[in-house]
mmCIF file of C-alpha atoms in Angstrom:
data_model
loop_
_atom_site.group_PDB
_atom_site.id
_atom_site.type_symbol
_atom_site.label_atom_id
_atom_site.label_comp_id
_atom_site.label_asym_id
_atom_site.label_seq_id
_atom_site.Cartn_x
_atom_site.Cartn_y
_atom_site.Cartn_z
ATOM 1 C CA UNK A 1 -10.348 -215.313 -52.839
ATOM 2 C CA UNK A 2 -13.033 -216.118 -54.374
ATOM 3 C CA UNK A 3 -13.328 -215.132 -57.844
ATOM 4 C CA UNK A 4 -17.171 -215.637 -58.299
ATOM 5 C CA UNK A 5 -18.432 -214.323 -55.123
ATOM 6 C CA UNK A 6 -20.245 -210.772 -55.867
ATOM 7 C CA UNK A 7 -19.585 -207.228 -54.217
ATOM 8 C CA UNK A 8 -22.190 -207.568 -52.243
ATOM 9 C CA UNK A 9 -21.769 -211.009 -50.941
ATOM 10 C CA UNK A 10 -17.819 -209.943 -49.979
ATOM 11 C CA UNK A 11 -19.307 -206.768 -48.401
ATOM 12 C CA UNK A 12 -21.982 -208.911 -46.341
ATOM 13 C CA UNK A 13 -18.652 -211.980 -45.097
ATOM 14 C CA UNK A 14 -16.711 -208.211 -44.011
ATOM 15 C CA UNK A 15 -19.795 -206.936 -42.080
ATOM 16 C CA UNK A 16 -20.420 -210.309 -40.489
ATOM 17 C CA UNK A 17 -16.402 -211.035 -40.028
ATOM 18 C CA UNK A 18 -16.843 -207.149 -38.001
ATOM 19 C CA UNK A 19 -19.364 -207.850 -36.077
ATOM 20 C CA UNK A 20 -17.684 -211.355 -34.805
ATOM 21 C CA UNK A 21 -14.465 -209.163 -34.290
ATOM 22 C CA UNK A 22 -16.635 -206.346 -32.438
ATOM 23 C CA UNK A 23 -18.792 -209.113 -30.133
ATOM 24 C CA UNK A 24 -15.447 -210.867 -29.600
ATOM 25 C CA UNK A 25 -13.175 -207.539 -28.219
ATOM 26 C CA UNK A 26 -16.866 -206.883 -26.087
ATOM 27 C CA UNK A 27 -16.386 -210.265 -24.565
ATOM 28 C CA UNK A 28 -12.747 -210.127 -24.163
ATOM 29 C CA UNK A 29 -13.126 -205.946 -22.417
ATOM 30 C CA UNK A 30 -15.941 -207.159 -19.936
ATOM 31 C CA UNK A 31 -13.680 -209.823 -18.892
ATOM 32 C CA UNK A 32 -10.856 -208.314 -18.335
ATOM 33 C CA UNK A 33 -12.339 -205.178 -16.743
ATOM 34 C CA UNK A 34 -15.382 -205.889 -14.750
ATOM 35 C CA UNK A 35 -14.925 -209.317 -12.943
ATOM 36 C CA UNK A 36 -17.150 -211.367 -15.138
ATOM 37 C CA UNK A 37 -15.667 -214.238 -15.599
ATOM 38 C CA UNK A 38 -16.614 -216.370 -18.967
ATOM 39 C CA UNK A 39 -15.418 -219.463 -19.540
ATOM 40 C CA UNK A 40 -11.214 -219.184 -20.695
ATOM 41 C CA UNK A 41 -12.092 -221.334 -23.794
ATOM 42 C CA UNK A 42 -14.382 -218.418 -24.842
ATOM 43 C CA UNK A 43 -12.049 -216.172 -23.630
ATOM 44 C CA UNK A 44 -9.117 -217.868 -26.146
ATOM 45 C CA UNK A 45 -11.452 -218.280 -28.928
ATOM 46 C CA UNK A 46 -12.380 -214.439 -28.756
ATOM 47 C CA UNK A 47 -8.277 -213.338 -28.507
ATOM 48 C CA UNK A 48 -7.266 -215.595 -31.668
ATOM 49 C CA UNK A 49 -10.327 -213.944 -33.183
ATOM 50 C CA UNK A 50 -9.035 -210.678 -32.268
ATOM 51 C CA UNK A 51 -5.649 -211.281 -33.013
ATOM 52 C CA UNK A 52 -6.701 -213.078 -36.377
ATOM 53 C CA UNK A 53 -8.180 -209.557 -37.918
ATOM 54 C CA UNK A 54 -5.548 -207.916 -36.491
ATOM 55 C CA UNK A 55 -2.740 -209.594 -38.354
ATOM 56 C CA UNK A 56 -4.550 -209.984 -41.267
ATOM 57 C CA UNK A 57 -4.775 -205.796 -41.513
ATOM 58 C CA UNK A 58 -0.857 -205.382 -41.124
ATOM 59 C CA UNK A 59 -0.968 -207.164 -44.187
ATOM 60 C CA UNK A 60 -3.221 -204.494 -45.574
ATOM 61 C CA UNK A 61 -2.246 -200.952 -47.133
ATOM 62 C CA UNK A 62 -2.680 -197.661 -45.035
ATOM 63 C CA UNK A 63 -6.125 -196.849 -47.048
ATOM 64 C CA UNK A 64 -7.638 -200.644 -45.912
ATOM 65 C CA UNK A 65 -6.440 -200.640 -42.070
ATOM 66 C CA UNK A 66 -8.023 -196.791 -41.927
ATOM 67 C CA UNK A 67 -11.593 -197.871 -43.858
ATOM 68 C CA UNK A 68 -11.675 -201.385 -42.062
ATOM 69 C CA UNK A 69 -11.373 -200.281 -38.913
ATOM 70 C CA UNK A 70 -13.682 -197.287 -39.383
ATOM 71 C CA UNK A 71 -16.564 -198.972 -41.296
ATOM 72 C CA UNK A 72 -16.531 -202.490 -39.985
ATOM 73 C CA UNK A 73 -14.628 -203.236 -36.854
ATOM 74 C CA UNK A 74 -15.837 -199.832 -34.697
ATOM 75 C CA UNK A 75 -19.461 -198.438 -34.841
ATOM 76 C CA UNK A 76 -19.358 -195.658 -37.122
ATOM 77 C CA UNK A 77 -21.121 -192.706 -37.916
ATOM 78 C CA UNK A 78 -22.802 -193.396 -41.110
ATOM 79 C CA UNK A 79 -20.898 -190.856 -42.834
ATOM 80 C CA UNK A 80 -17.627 -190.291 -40.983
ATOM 81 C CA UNK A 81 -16.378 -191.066 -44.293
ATOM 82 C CA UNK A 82 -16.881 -187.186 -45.082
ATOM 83 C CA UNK A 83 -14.255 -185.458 -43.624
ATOM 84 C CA UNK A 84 -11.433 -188.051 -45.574
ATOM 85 C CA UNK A 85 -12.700 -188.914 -48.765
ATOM 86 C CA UNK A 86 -15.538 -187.760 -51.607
ATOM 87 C CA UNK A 87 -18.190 -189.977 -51.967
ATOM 88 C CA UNK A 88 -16.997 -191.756 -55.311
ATOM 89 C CA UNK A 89 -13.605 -191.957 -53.910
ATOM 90 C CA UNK A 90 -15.222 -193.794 -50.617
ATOM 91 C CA UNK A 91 -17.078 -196.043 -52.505
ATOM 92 C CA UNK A 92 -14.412 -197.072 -55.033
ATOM 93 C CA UNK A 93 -11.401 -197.356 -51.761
ATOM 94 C CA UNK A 94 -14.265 -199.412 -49.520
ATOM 95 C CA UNK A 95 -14.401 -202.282 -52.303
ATOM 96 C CA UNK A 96 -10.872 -202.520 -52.558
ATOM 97 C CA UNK A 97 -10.282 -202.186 -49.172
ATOM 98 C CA UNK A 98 -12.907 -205.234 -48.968
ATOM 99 C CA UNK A 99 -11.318 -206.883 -51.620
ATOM 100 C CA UNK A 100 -7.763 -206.423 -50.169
ATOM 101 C CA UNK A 101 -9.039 -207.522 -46.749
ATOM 102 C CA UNK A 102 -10.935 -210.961 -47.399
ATOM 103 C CA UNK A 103 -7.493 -211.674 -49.710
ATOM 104 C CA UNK A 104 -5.326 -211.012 -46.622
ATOM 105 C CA UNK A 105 -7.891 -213.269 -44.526
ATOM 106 C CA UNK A 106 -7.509 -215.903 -47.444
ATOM 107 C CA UNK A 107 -10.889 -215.645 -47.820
#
């Protein structure tokens, strides 16, 4: 990983690799499920996208898979985080989780 990139600027690549992963498994659902038919390039591009996070969080420990899943790659309450962890303990798991993440991605 990167060793100069800043919190924030990991946090922001996470959020943006989330919402790829999120627009991708939309794609992929309406597909699959309603009739409409995309083109299968964009339908392959979308799977290995899918499949790419996927893999990468098996990788992870139990804390990342559970916080990247909940804060980036579903739509979350804003503070779902409540009922699991105390705020400092949130915060301080979520960058490592990050951290640990973007390192599985090679990223």
């Amino acid at each position: 990983m990167n060793k100069t990139m800043t919190d924030s600027a990991k946090r922001k690549v996470a959020e943006y690799i989330g919402s790829v992963y999120r627009r991708s498994r939309k794609r992929m659902d309406v597909m699959l499920h309603s009739g409409v038919e995309e083109s299968t390039a964009q339908y392959h591009t979308d799977a290995d996208m899918v499949y790419l996070v996927d893999r990468a969080l098996e990788d992870c420990s139990k804390d990342t898979r559970f916080i990247i899943r909940r804060e980036l790659l579903q739509k979350p309450d804003p503070y779902w985080y409540e009922e699991f962890y105390s705020r400092t303990t949130y915060y301080r798991l979520r960058k490592q989780a990050i951290d640990e993440f973007l390192d599985s991605l090679n990223i």
